[in-house]
XYZ file of C-alpha atoms in Angstrom:
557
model
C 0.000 0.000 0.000
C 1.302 3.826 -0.660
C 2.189 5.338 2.962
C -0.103 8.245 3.314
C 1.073 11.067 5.504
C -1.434 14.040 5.133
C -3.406 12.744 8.186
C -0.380 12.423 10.447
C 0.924 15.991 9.407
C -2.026 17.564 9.333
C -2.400 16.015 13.054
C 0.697 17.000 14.046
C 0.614 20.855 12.882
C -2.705 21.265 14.284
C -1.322 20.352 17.587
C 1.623 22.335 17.335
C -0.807 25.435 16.439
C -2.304 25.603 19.739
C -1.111 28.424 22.005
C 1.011 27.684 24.907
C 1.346 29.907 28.455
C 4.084 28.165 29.601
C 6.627 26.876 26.649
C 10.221 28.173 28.760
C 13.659 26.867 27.843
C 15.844 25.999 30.833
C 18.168 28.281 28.831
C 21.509 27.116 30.137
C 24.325 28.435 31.309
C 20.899 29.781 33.789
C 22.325 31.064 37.435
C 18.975 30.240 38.629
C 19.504 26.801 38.046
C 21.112 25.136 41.253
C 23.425 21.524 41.555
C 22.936 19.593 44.263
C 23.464 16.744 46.334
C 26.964 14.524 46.840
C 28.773 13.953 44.032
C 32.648 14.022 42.862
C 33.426 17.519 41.455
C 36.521 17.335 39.692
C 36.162 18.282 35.973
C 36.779 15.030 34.818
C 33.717 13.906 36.407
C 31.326 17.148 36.269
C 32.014 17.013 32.915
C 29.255 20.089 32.271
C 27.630 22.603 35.157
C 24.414 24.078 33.753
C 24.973 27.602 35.620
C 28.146 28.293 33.380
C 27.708 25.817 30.788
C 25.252 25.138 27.698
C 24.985 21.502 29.461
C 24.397 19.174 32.336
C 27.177 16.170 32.282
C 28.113 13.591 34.589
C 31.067 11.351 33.724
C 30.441 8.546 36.438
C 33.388 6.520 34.868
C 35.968 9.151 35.992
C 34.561 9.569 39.352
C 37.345 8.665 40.971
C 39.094 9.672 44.207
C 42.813 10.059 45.099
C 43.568 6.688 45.862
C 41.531 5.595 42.516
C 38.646 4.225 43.955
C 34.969 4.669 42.625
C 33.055 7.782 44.283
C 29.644 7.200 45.350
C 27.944 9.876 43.144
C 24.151 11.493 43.550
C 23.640 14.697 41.773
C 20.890 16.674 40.029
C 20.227 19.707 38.120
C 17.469 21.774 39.845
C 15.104 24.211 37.856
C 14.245 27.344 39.602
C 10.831 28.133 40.701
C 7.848 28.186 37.896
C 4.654 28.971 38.547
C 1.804 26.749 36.999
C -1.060 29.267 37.780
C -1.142 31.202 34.568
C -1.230 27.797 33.006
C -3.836 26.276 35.043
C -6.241 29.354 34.870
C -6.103 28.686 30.829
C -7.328 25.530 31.165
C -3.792 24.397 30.372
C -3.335 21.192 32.868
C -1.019 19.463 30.837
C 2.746 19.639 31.499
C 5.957 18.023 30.251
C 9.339 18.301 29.432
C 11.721 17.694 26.337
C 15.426 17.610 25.891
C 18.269 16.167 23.721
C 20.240 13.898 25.531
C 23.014 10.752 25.681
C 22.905 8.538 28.461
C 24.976 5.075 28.676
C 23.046 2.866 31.015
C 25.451 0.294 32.681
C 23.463 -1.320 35.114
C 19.374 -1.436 36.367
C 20.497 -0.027 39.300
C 21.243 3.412 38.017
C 18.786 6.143 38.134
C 18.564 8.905 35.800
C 14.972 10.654 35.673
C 13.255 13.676 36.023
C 11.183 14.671 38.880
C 9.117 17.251 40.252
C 8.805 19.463 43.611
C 5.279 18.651 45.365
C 5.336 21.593 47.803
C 2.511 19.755 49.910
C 4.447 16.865 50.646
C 7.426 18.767 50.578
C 9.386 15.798 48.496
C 10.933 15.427 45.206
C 8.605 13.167 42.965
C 9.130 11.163 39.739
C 7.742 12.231 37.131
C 9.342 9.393 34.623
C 10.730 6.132 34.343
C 14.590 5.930 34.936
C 15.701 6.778 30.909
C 16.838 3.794 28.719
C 20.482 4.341 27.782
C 20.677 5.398 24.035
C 24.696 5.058 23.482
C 26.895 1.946 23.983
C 30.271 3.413 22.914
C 30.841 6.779 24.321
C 32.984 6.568 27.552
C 34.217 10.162 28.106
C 33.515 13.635 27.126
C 29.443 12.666 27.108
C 28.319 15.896 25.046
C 30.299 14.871 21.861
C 27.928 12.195 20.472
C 25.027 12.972 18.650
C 21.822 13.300 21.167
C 18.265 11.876 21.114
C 15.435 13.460 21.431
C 13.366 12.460 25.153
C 9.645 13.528 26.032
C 8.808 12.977 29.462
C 5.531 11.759 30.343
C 2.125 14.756 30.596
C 2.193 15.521 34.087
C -1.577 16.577 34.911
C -1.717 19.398 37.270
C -5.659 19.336 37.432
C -5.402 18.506 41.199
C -2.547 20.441 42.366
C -3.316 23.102 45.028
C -2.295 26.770 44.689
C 1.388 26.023 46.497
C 2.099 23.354 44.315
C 1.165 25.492 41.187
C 2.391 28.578 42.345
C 5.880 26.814 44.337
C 6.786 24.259 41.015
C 10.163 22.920 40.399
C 11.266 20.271 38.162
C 15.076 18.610 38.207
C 17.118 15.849 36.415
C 18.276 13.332 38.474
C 20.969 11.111 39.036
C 22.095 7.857 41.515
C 24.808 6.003 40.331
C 23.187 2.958 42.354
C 21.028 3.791 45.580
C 22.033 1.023 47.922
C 25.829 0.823 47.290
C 29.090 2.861 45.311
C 28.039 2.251 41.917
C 30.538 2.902 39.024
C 28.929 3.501 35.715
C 29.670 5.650 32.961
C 27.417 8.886 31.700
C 25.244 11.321 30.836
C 24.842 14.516 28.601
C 21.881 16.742 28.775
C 20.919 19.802 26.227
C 18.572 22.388 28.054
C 15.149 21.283 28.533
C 12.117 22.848 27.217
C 8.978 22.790 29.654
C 5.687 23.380 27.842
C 1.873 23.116 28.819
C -1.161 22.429 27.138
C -4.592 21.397 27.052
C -6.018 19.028 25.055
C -4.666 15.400 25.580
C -2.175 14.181 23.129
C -3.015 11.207 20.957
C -3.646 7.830 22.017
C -3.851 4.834 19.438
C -6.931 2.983 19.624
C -5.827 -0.651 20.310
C -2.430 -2.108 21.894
C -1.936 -5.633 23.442
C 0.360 -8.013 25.184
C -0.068 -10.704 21.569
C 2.378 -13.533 23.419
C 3.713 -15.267 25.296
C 1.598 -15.498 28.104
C 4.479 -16.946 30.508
C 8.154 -17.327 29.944
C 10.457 -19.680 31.587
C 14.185 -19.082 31.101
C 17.541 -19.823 32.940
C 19.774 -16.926 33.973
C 21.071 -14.845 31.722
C 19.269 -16.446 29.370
C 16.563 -14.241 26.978
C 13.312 -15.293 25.243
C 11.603 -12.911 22.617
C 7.783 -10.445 23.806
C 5.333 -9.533 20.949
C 2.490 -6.660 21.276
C 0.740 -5.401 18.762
C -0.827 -1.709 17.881
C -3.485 -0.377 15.777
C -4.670 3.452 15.148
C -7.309 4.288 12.276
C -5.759 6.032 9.351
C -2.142 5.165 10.252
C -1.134 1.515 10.429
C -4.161 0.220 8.444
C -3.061 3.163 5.624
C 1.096 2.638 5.493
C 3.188 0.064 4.309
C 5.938 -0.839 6.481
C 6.555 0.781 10.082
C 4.011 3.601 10.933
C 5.324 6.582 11.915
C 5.195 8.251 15.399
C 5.004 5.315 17.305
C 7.169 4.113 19.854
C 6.678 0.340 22.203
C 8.941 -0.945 25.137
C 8.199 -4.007 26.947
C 8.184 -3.416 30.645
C 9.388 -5.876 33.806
C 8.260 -5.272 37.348
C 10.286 -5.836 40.157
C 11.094 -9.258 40.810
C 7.708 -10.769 42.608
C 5.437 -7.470 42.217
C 2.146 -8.273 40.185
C 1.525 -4.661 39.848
C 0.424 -2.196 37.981
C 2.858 -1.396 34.574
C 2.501 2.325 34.956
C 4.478 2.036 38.008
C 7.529 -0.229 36.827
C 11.002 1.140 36.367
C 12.700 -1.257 33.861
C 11.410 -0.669 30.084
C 13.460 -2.238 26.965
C 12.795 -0.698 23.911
C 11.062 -3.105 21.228
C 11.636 -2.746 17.220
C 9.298 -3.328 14.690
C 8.834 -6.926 13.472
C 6.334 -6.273 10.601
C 2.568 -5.793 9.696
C -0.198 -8.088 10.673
C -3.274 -7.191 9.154
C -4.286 -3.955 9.843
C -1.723 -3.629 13.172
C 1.610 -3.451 13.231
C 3.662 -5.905 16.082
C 6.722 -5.204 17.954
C 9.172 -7.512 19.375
C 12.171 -7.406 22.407
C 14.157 -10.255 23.955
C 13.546 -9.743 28.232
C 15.617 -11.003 31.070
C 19.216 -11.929 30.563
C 20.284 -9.356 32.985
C 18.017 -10.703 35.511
C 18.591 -12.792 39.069
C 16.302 -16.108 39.818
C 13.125 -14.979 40.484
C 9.290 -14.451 39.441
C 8.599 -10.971 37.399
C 6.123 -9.621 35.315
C 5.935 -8.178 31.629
C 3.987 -5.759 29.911
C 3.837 -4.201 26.548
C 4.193 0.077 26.722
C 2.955 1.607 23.439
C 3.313 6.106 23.140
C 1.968 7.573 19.624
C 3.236 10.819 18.433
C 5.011 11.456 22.027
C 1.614 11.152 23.651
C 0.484 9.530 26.775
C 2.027 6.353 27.472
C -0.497 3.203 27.237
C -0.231 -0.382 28.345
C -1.134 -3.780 26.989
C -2.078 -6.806 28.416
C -2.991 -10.870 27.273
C -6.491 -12.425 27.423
C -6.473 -13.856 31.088
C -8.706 -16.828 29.904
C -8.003 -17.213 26.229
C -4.187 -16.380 25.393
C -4.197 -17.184 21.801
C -6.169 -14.627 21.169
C -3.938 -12.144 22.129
C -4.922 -8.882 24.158
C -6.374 -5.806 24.519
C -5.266 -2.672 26.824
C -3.963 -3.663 29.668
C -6.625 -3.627 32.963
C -5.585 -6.246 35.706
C -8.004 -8.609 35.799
C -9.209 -9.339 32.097
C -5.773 -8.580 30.095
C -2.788 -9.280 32.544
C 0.775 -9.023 32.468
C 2.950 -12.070 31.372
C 4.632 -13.703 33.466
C 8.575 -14.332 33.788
C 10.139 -17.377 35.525
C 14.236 -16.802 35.779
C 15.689 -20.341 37.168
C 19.074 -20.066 38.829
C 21.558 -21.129 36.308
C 22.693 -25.087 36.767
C 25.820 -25.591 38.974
C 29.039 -25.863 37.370
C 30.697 -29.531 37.148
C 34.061 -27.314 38.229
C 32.235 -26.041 41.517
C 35.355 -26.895 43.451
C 39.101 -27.918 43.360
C 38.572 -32.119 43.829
C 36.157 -31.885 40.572
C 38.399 -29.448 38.103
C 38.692 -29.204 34.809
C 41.558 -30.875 33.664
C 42.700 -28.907 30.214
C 45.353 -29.296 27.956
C 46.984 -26.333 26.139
C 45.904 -23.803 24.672
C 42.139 -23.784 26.061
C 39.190 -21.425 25.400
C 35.675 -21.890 27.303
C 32.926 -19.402 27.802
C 31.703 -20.145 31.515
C 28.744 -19.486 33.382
C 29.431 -19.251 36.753
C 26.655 -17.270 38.859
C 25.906 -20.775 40.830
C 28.671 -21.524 41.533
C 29.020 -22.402 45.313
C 31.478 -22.003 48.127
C 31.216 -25.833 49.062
C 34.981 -26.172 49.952
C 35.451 -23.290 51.891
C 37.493 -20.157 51.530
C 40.940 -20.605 50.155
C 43.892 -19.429 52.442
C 47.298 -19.891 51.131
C 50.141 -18.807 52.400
C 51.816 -15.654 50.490
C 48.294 -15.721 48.754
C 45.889 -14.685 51.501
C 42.431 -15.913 51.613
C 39.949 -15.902 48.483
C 36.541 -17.128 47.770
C 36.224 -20.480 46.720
C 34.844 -20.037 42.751
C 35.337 -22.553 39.638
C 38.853 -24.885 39.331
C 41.391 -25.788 36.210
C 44.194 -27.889 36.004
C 47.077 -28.515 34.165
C 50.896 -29.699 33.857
C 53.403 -27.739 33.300
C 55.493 -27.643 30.014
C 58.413 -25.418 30.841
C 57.422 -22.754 29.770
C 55.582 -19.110 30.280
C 51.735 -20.330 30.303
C 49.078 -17.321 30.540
C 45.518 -17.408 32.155
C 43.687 -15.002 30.534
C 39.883 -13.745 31.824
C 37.908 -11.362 29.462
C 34.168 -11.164 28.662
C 33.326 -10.216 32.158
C 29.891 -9.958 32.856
C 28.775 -6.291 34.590
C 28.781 -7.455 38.176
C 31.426 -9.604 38.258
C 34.770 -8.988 39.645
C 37.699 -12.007 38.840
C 40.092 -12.715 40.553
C 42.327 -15.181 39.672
C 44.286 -17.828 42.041
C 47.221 -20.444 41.403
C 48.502 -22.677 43.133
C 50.556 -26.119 43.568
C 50.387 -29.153 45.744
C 47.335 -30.997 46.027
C 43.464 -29.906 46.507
C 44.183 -30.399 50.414
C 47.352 -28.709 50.802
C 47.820 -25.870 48.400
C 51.267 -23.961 47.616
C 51.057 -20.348 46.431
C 52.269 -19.789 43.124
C 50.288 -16.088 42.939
C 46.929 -14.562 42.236
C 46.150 -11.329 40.472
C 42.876 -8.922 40.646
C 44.088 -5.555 39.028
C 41.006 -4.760 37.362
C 36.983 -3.585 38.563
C 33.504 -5.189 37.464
C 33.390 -6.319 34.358
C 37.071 -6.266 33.380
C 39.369 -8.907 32.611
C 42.119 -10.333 34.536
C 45.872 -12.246 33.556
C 47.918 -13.952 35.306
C 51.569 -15.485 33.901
C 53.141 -18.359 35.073
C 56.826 -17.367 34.493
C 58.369 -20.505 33.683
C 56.498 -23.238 34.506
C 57.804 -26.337 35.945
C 57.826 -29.345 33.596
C 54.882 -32.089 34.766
C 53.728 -30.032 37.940
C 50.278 -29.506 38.137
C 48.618 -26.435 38.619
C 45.159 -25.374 40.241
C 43.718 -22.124 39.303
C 40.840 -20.835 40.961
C 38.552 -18.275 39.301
C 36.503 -16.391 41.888
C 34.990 -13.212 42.913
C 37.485 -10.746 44.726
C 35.424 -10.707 47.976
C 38.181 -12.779 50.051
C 36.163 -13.621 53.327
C 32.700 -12.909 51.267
C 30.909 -15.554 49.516
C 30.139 -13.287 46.619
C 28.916 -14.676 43.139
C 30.435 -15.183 40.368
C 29.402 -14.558 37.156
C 29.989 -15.138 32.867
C 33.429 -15.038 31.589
C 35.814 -16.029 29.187
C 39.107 -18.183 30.309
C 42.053 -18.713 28.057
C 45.074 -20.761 28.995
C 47.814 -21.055 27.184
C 52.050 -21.816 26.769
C 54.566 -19.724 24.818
C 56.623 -22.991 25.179
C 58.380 -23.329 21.298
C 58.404 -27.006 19.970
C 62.152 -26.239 18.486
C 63.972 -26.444 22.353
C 67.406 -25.403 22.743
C 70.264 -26.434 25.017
C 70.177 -23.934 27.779
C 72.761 -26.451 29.705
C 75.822 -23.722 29.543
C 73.163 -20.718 30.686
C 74.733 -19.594 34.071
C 72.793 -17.231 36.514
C 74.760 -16.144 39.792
C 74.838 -15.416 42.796
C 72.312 -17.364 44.158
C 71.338 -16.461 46.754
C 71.860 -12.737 45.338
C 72.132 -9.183 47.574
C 72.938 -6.906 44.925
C 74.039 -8.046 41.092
C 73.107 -10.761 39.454
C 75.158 -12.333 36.412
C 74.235 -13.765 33.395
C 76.146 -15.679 30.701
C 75.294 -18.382 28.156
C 76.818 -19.505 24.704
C 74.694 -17.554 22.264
C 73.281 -13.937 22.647
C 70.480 -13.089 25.258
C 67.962 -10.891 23.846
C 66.129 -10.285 27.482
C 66.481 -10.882 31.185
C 63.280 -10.941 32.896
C 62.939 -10.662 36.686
C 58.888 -11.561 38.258
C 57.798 -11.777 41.899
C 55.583 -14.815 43.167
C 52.452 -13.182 42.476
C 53.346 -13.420 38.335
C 54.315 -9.175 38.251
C 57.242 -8.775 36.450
C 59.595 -6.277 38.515
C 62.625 -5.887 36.329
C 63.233 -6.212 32.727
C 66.777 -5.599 30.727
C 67.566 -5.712 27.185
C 70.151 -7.506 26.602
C 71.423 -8.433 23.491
C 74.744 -10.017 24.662
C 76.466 -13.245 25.784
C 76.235 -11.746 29.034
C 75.593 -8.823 31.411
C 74.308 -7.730 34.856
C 70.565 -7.292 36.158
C 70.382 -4.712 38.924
C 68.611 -6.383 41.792
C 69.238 -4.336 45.040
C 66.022 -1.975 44.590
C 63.556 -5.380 45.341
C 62.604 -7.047 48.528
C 64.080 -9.807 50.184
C 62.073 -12.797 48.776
C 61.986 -15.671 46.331
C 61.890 -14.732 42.274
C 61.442 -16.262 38.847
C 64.615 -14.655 36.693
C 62.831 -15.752 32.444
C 66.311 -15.564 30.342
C 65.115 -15.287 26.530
C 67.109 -16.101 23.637
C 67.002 -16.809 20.330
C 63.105 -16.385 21.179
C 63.868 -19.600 23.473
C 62.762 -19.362 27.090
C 64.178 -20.395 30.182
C 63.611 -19.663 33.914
C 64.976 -20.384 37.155
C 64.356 -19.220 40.727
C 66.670 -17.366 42.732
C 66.166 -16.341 46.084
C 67.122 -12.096 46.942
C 68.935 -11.337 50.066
């Protein structure tokens, strides 16, 4: 079918027609405007004040304090007072708000909404759901990107007394996580128009919850919500995606059967194509979700309107849905099972690998059946998922990437046996959601090694999460003779001398947690390696040459 637009432009300009009392740009830089709450002020952080600066921006990545450590950041850009009466005595009882704006969403946790000052109650109010992030890339400098337009929600002032009309505020706000130090990354915000009105803006005529009726997945798992939406003249008359319409698919809080316009969490839904006269949505739900019972709804907004739910037939399913009401067209419902054990849950059951090795894991169930792990010169660590493997002689790496969000590796090895562990070193240098390597200077040939991936909580039986593990040896399968290689004194206080029969590119010096500590370029027969600067202690001394590896311990005065 042609696509036929006079009736949405016509719609659209005749709205846009109407006469406004209140239609006020926040006009930043504004000195009116006011920042508040506790937050980490350096510039790198407050990226953009709106009292001197065309923006409000928030880099919670580089909120950061001396000692590097993630600030616990709450902050918000308050408007100055704006009196609704002029609006209200129009008959204009229709407010809302629109900006440009990037926002990365990291994690659920995060809030980033606007709200509004109820002078009655004398408490800040939401006014919206917590924003859906609309950039996965930008990390810094959160006003270079190209921004998005967001309408908030009509806020109906029809019931607000004279001191809430005549002492309104409105305010952008910001938690990087409400019930602990959150580290995220960031938001950029143009200044905000506020407008009123008074008719109500458009609503289609029909939206539904079409299926599934109940999902059952294991965590971080997904499965895939359809709804449906129909409005006379618009997707019965077009050919392809409709314009002006937008559809999320909502999930409560884990174990609330409640009502959709109250819910939080919204994932926005793309068009799957047209069913007769409607045109259906889709969105995959729950991977970032713990065990638990929630509920799902569809969330359908036509020409930035007022937001409208849908529901499934409570007694018949397969025939879809209607608006959603509670009792006759419901919300879905979402079982997330606790991912299965892992066969590696402790050190007696590891995997035995041979090099190299790649797995994706899942470890969120895994358990702390054995106990924490306390090693000496390792310290104690939680007890997460095992490996093993020999030795071959040479340099073997563990690497971790592929972190999931909440997850924060650490990595363990160790010697010995499963009941009486030697350190050989562990390694967290990274936050949530990073990566993590370890390297096992020099391995000794047919020793096997234990590694232990777990969360860095120590004494804490934190979970663990997804990740990817990667072992592997730089051992070369062309050996040479390193029979005439002669490193001395051992024990050393001061200079350590090296010789063999061919030239020695590098002389490598690591510490017993795998951190190298010394490196020299060679490119000799023989030389010296400075060792007085480093603690008394035992070290691993790697001796390349000829891109041939060999290393020996040697024990620092």
């Amino acid at each position: 079918m042609k696509k036929i637009y006079l009736f949405f432009f016509a719609l659209f300009f005749a709205w846009q027609g109407k006469s406004q009392v209140l239609n006020q740009s926040a006009g930043w830089p504004n000195a009116a405007w006011t920042v508040t709450g506790t937050y980490n002020n350096i510039p790198a952080a407050f990226e953009a004040n709106p009292l001197t600066s065309t923006n409000f921006a928030f880099d919670e990545d580089d909120a950061i304090d001396a000692e590097f450590n993630p600030t616990d950041d709450e902050i918000a850009a308050e408007s100055p007072v704006i009196d609704l009466t002029a609006a209200f005595n129009a008959s204009e009882k229709n407010i809302r708000v629109s900006v440009q704006h990037t926002f990365r969403r990291y994690v659920v946790e995060e809030i980033l909404r606007f709200e509004y000052w109820n002078s009655a109650t004398s408490t800040w109010t939401p006014w919206s759901d917590n924003l859906a992030g609309n950039n996965e890339i930008v990390n810094n400098n959160f006003c270079t990107p190209v921004k998005t337009l967001y309408t908030s929600p009509d806020l109906n002032i029809s019931n607000f007394t004279a001191s809430q009309l005549s002492g309104f505020r409105y305010r952008i706000y910001y938690n990087d996580d409400p019930s602990e130090v959150g580290f995220n990354y960031g938001f950029c915000f143009d200044s905000p128009t506020i407008v009123s009105f008074s008719e109500p803006l458009p609503m289609p005529d029909f939206v539904n919850l079409q299926w599934p009726p109940d999902l059952t997945i294991s965590q971080t798992e997904s499965d895939i919500v359809y709804g449906r939406i129909y409005e006379a003249g618009l997707t019965d008359t077009t050919s392809g995606q409709a314009p002006g319409i937008s559809v999320w698919v909502g999930i409560s809080p884990e174990g609330e059967n409640s009502n959709p316009n109250t819910w939080t969490t919204w994932v926005p839904a793309s068009f799957l194509g047209e069913v007769g006269n409607d045109d259906e949505y889709q969105t995959s739900i729950g991977s970032d979700l713990d065990p638990g019972t929630y509920y799902y709804a569809t969330r359908f907004q036509l020409n930035g309107g007022t937001y409208v739910y849908g529901g499934i037939n409570a007694t018949n399913p397969e025939s879809g849905g209607n608006f959603w009401d509670g009792t006759g067209f419901i919300s879905g419902v979402l079982t997330v099972e606790a991912a299965p054990t892992p066969a590696n849950d402790d050190c007696a059951s590891a995997t035995a690998v041979t090099l190299p090795y790649d797995e994706t894991v899942n470890a969120l169930s895994a358990t702390n059946n054995a106990g924490f792990v306390i090693v000496t010169d390792c310290g104690g660590m939680n007890d997460g998922v095992w490996y093993s493997f020999e030795g071959d002689g040479g340099d073997i790496t563990i690497t971790l990437s592929e972190v999931s969000a909440a997850f924060d590796p650490e990595i363990g090895v160790y010697t010995g046996s499963c009941t009486s562990f030697v350190c050989e070193g562990n390694v967290d240098d990274t936050f949530e959601g990073e990566g993590e390597e370890f390297v096992i200077a020099g391995s000794v040939d047919g020793t096997t090694y234990y590694i232990n991936v777990a969360n860095f909580s120590q004494f804490t039986n934190n979970p663990e999460g997804l990740f990817r593990i990667q072992i592997s040896s730089a051992l070369s399968n062309e050996e040479i003779n390193f029979t005439s290689l002669k490193v001395h004194p051992n024990p050393v206080k001061n200079v350590l001398n090296v010789s063999f029969n061919q030239e020695i590119s590098t002389v490598e010096i690591f510490n017993l947690l795998g951190q190298k500590v010394s490196s020299k370029l060679m490119n000799a027969n023989q030389g010296e390696v400075d060792m007085s600067n480093l603690t008394s202690g035992a070290y691993t001394v790697r001796v390349t040459s000829n891109d041939q590896v060999k290393t020996l311990k040697v024990i620092k005065e």
